[in-house]
Tab-separated table of C-alpha atoms in Angstrom:
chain	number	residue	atom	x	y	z
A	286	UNK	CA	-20.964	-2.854	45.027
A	287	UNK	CA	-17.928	-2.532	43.358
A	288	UNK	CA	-14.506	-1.767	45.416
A	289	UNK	CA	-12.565	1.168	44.035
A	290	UNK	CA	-8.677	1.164	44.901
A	291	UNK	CA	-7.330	4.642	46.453
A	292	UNK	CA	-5.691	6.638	43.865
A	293	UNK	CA	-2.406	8.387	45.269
A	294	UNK	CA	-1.226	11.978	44.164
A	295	UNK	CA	2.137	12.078	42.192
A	296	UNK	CA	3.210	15.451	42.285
A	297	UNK	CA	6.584	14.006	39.887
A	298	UNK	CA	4.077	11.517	37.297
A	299	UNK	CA	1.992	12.092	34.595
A	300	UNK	CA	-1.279	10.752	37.097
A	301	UNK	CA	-2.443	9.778	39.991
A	302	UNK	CA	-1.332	6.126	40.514
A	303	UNK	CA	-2.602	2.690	42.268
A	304	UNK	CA	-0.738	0.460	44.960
A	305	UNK	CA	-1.264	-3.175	45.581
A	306	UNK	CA	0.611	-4.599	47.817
A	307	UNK	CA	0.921	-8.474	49.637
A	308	UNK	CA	2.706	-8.051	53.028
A	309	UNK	CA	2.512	-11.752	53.480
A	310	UNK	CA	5.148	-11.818	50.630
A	311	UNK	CA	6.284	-8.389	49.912
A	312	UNK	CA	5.469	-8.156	47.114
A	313	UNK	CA	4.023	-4.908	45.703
A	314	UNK	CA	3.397	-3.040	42.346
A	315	UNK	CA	2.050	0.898	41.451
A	316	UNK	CA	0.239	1.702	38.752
A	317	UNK	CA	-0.187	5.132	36.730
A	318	UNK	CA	-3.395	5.778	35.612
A	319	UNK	CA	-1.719	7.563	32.800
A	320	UNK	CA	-0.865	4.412	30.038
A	321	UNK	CA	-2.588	2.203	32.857
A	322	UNK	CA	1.145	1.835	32.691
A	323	UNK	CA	2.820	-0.193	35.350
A	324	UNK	CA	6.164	1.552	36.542
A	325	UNK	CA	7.019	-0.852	39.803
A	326	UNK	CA	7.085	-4.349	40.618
A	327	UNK	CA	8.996	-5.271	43.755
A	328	UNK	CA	9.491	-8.693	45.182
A	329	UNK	CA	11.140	-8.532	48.908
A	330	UNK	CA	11.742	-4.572	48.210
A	331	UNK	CA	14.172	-5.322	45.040
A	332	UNK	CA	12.746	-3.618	41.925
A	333	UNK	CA	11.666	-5.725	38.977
A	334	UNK	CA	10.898	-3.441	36.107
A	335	UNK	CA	13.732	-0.632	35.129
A	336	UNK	CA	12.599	2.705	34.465
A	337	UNK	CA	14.566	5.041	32.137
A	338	UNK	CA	15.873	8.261	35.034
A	339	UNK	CA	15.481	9.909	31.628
A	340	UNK	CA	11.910	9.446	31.033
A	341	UNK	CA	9.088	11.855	30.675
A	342	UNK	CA	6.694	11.909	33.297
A	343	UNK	CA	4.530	15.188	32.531
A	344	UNK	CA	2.305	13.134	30.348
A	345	UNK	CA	3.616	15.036	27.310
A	346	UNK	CA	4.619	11.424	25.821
A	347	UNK	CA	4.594	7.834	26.666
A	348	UNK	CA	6.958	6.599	30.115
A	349	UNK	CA	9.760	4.672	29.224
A	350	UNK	CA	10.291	1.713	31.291
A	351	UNK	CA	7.747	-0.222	33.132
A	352	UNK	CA	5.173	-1.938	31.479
A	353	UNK	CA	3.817	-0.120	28.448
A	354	UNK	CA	0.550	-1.204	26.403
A	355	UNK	CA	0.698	-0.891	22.672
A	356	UNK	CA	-2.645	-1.047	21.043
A	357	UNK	CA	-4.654	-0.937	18.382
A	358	UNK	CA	-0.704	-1.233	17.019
A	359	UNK	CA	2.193	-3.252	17.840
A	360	UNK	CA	5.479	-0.551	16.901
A	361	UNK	CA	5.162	0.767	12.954
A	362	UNK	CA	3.349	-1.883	11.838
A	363	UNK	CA	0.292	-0.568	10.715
A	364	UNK	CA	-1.818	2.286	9.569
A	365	UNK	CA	-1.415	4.661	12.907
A	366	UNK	CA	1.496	7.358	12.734
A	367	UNK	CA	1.839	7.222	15.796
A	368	UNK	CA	4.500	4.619	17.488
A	369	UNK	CA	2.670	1.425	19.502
A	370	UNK	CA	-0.501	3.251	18.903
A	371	UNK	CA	-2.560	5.598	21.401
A	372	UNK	CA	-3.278	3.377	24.931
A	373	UNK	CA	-0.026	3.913	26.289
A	374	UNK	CA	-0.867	7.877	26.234
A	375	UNK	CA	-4.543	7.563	27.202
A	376	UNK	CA	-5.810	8.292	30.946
A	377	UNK	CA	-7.388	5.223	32.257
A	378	UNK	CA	-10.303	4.474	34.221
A	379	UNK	CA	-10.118	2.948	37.357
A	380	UNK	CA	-12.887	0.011	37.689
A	381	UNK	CA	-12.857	-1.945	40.214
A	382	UNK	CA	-10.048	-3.613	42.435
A	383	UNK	CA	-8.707	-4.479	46.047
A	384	UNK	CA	-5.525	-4.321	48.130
A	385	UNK	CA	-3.350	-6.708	45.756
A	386	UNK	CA	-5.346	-6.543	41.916
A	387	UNK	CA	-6.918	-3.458	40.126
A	388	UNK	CA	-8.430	-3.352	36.952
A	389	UNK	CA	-8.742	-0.230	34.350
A	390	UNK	CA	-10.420	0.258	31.133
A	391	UNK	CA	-10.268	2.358	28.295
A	392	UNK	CA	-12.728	3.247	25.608
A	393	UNK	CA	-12.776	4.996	21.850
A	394	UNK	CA	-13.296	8.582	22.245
A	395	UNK	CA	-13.456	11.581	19.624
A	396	UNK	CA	-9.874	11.807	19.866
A	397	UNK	CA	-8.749	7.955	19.728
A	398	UNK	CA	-11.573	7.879	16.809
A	399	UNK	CA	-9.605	10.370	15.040
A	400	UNK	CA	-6.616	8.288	14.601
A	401	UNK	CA	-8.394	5.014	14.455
A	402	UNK	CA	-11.985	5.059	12.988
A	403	UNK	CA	-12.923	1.973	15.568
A	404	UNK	CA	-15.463	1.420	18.635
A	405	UNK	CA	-13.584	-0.329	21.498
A	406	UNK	CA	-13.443	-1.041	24.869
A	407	UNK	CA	-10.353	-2.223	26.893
A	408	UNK	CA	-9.758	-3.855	30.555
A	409	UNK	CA	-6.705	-4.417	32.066
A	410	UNK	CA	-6.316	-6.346	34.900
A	411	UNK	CA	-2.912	-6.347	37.009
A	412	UNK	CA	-3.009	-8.633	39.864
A	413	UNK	CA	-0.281	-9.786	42.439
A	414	UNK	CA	0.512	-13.167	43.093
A	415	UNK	CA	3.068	-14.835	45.745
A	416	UNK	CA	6.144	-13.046	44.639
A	417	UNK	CA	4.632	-12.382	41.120
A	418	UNK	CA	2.562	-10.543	38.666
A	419	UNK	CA	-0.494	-11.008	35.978
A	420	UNK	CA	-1.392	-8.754	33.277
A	421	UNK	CA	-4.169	-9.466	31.607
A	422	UNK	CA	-5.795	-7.387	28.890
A	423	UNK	CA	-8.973	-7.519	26.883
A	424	UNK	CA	-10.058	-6.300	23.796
A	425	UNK	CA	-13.724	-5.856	23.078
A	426	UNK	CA	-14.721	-4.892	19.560
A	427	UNK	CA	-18.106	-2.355	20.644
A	428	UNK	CA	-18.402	-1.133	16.996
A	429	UNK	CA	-20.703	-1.995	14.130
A	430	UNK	CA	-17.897	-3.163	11.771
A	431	UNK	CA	-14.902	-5.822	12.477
A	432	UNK	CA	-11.538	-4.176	12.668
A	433	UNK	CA	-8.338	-5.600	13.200
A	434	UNK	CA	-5.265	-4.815	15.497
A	435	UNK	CA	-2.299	-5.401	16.897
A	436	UNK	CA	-0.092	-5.050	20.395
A	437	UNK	CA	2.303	-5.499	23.009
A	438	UNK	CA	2.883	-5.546	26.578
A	439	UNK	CA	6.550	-3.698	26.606
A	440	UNK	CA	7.624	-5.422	29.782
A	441	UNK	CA	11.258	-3.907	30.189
A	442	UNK	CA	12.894	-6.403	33.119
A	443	UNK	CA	15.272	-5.205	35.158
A	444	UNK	CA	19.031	-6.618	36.172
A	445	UNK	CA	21.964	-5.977	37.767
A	446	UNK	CA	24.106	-6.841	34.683
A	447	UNK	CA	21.743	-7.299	31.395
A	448	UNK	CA	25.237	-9.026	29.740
A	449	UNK	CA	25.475	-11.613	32.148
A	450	UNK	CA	21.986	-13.405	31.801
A	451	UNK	CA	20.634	-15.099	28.976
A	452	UNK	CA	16.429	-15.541	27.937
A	453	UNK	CA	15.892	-19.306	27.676
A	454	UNK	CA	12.768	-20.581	25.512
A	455	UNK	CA	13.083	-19.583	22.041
A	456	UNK	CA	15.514	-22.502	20.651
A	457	UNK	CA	14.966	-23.088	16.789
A	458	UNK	CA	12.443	-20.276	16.933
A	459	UNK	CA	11.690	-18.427	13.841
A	460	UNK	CA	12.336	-14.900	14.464
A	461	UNK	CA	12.697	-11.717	12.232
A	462	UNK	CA	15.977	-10.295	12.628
A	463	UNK	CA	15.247	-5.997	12.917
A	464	UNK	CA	18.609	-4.972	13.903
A	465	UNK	CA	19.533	-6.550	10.065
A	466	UNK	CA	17.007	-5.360	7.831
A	467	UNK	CA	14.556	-7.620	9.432
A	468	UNK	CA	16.448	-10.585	7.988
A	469	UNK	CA	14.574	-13.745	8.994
A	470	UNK	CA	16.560	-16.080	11.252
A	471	UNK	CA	16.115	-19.323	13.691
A	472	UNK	CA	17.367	-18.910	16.876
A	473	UNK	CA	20.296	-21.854	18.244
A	474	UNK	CA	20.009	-21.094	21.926
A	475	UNK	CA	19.790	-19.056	24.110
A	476	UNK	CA	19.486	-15.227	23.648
A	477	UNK	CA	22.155	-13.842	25.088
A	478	UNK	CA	22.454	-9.671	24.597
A	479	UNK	CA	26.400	-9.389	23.693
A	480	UNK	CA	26.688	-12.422	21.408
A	481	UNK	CA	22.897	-11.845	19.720
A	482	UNK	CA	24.191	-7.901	19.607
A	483	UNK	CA	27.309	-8.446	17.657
A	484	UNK	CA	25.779	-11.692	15.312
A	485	UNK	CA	23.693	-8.921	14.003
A	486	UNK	CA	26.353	-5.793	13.183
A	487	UNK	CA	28.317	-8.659	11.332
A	488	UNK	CA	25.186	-9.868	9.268
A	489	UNK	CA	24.450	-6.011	9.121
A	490	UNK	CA	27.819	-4.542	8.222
A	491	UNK	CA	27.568	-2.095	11.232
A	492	UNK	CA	30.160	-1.840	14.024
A	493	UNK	CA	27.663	-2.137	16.493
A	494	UNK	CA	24.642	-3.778	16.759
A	495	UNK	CA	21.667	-4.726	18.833
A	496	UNK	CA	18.346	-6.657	20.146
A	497	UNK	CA	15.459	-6.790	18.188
A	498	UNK	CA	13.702	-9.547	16.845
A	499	UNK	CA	9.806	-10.691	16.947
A	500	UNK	CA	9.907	-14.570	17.484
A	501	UNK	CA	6.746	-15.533	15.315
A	502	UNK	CA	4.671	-18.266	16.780
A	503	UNK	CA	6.777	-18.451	19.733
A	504	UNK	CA	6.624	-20.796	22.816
A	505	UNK	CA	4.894	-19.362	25.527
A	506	UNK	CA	7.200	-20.305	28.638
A	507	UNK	CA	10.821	-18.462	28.637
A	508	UNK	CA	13.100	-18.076	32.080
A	509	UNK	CA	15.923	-15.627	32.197
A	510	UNK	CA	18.674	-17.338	33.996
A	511	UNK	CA	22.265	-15.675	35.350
A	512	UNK	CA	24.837	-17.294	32.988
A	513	UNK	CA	27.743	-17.632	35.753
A	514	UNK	CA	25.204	-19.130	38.542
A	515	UNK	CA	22.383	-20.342	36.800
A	516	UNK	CA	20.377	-18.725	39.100
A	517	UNK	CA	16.806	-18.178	37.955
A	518	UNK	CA	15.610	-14.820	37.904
A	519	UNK	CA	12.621	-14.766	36.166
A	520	UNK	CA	9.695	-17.508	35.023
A	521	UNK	CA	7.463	-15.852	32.392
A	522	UNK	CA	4.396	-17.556	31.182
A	523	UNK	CA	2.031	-15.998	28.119
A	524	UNK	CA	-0.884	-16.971	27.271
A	525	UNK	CA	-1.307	-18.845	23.518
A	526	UNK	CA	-3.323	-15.750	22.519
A	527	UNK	CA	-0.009	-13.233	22.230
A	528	UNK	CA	1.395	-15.531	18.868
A	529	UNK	CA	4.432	-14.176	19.179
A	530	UNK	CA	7.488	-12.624	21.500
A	531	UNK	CA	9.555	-9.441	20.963
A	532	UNK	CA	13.414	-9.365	22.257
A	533	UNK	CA	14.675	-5.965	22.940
A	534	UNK	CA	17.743	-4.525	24.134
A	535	UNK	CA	19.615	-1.468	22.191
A	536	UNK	CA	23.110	-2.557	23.420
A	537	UNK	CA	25.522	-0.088	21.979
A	538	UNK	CA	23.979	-0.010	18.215
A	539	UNK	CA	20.466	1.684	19.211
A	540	UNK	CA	18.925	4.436	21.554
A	541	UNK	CA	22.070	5.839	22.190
A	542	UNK	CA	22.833	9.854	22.157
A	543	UNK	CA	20.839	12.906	21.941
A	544	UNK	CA	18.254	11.138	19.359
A	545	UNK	CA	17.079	9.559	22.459
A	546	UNK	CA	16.682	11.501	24.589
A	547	UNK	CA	14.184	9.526	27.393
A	548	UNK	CA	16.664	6.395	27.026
A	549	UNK	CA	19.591	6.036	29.702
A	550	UNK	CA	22.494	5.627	27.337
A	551	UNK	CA	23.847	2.448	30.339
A	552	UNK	CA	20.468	1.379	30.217
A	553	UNK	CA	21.101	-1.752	28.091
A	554	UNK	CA	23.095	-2.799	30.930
A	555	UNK	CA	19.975	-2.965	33.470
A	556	UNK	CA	17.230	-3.729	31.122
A	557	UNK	CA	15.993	-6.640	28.754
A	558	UNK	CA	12.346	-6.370	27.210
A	559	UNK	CA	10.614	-9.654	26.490
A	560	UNK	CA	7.573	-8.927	24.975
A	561	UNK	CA	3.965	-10.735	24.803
A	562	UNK	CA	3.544	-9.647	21.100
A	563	UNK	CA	0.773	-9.676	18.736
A	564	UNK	CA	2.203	-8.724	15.254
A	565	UNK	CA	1.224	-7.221	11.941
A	566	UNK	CA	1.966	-10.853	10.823
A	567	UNK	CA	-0.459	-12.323	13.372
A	568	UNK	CA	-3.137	-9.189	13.908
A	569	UNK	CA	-6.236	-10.021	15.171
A	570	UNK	CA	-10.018	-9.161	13.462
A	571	UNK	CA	-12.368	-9.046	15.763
A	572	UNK	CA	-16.174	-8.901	14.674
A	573	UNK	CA	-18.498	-6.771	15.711
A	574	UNK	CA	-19.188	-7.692	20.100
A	575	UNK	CA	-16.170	-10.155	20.077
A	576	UNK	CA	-13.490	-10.271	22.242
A	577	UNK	CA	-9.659	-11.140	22.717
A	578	UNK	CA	-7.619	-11.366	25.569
A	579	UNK	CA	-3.796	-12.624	26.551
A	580	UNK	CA	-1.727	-12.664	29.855
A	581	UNK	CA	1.508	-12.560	30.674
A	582	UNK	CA	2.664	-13.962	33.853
A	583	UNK	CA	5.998	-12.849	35.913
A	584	UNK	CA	6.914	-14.895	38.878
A	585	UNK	CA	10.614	-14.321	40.784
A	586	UNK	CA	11.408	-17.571	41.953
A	587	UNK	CA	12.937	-18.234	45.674
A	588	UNK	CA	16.627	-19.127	45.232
């Protein structure tokens, strides 16, 4: 018999939501069934993940922050109108789980069939490690016909000063540049979100610029390290199966103002997404009962 985790009321969130917690290690995470979208990860009761204080949270739209899902589409690229496709705004299903790992699924209905003519089914598992985190989605194709797709996990990591770390792994990695015209470029170093920010206004022409860049073919192990202490903050592993990684911060040249209205306009100073990415570039066909999956893995090391 299958364990079902308790489902919590949020009388301020789009759903009801999941806990899992490890005393042993305090380390804890909640989940909305809304976007199976993960909106906390705490390590020793410090926060993980930032959440835009600007965010929607009726379920009008998707949450901003957290851990999004983007499938069948990763952003614009692709058929779907709508941005990082539909899963992100779907209510999941709780399936099974325990105190410290859940899993939800999600399959094609009339309404996801009218944006995307496609038989699916999706699980997600999130499970807590020792001071850490797995994601791990699946993709089943449940249809008569291949299709193909695309996707992220959005994971936006959270800091005390976004400026003053830098995202190791991606050295003489080929990466298309999107705050300039999606210029392609090879990274020399380390990303860090001031230098990588203004590099890009000056290729651009802009007087400010940003993060944004989808590292094709990337390694799969990056750390995000404090630049004045070179304290680790972060060890993220993905699994081969996401191809590629997306960089994200707006910095001063992008979410800013009324336009944006669900993005903290100091939020690039707390946040950094790096992204498990499957691309237009790299989009998966799945035949008909096939099936894909990729991880990410988050742990916070002891310092």
């Amino acid at each position: 018999m299958m364990n079902i985790p308790k489902l919590h009321k949020d009388p301020n969130g789009p759903s009801p939501f999941i806990l899992l917690e490890l005393p042993e290690s305090k380390t804890s995470a909640k989940i909305y069934t809304f976007g199976a979208h993960v909106v906390s990860f705490e390590v020793d009761e410090d926060e993980k993940l930032w959440m835009s204080s600007l965010s929607v949270l009726d379920g009008s739209g998707p949450v901003r922050g957290g851990v999004p899902i983007a499938f069948p589409q990763f952003a614009d690229e692709g058929p779907l109108t709508q941005m990082h496709g539909f899963a992100r705004e779907s209510t999941w299903d709780v399936i099974e789980g325990s105190s410290s790992n859940v899993t939800l699924g999600l399959k094609d209905s009339d309404e996801t069939r009218a944006k995307w003519p496609h038989s699916f089914s999706l699980l997600y598992e999130i499970k807590l490690l020792p001071k850490g985190i797995v994601l791990h989605l699946k993709v089943r194709n449940t249809d008569e016909k291949s299709f193909t797709f695309s996707g992220c996990l959005h994971t936006y990591f959270k800091f005390d000063n976004a400026l003053g770390v830098a995202l190791h792994g991606f050295r003489k990695t080929a990466f298309a540049d999107k705050a300039d015209r999606r210029k392609e470029k090879v990274q020399d170093g380390p990303i860090e979100v001031k230098k990588e920010a203004d590099k890009s206004a000056r290729d651009a022409g802009v007087k400010h610029g940003f993060v944004d860049r989808i590292h094709y073919n990337s390694p799969n192990n990056f750390q995000f390290i404090e630049c004045n202490s070179g304290k680790v903050l972060y060890n993220i592993c993905q699994s081969d199966s996401w191809t590629d990684t997306t960089v994200y911060n707006p910095y001063l040249g992008d979410k800013q103002g009324p336009t944006f209205p669900d993005f903290d306009d100091d939020g690039y100073l707390y946040t950094i997404c790096c992204e498990p990415t499957l691309s237009e570039r790299n989009a998966i066909t799945l035949d008909p009962g096939s099936e894909w999956e990729g991880k990410q893995e988050i742990l916070v090391p002891e310092n």
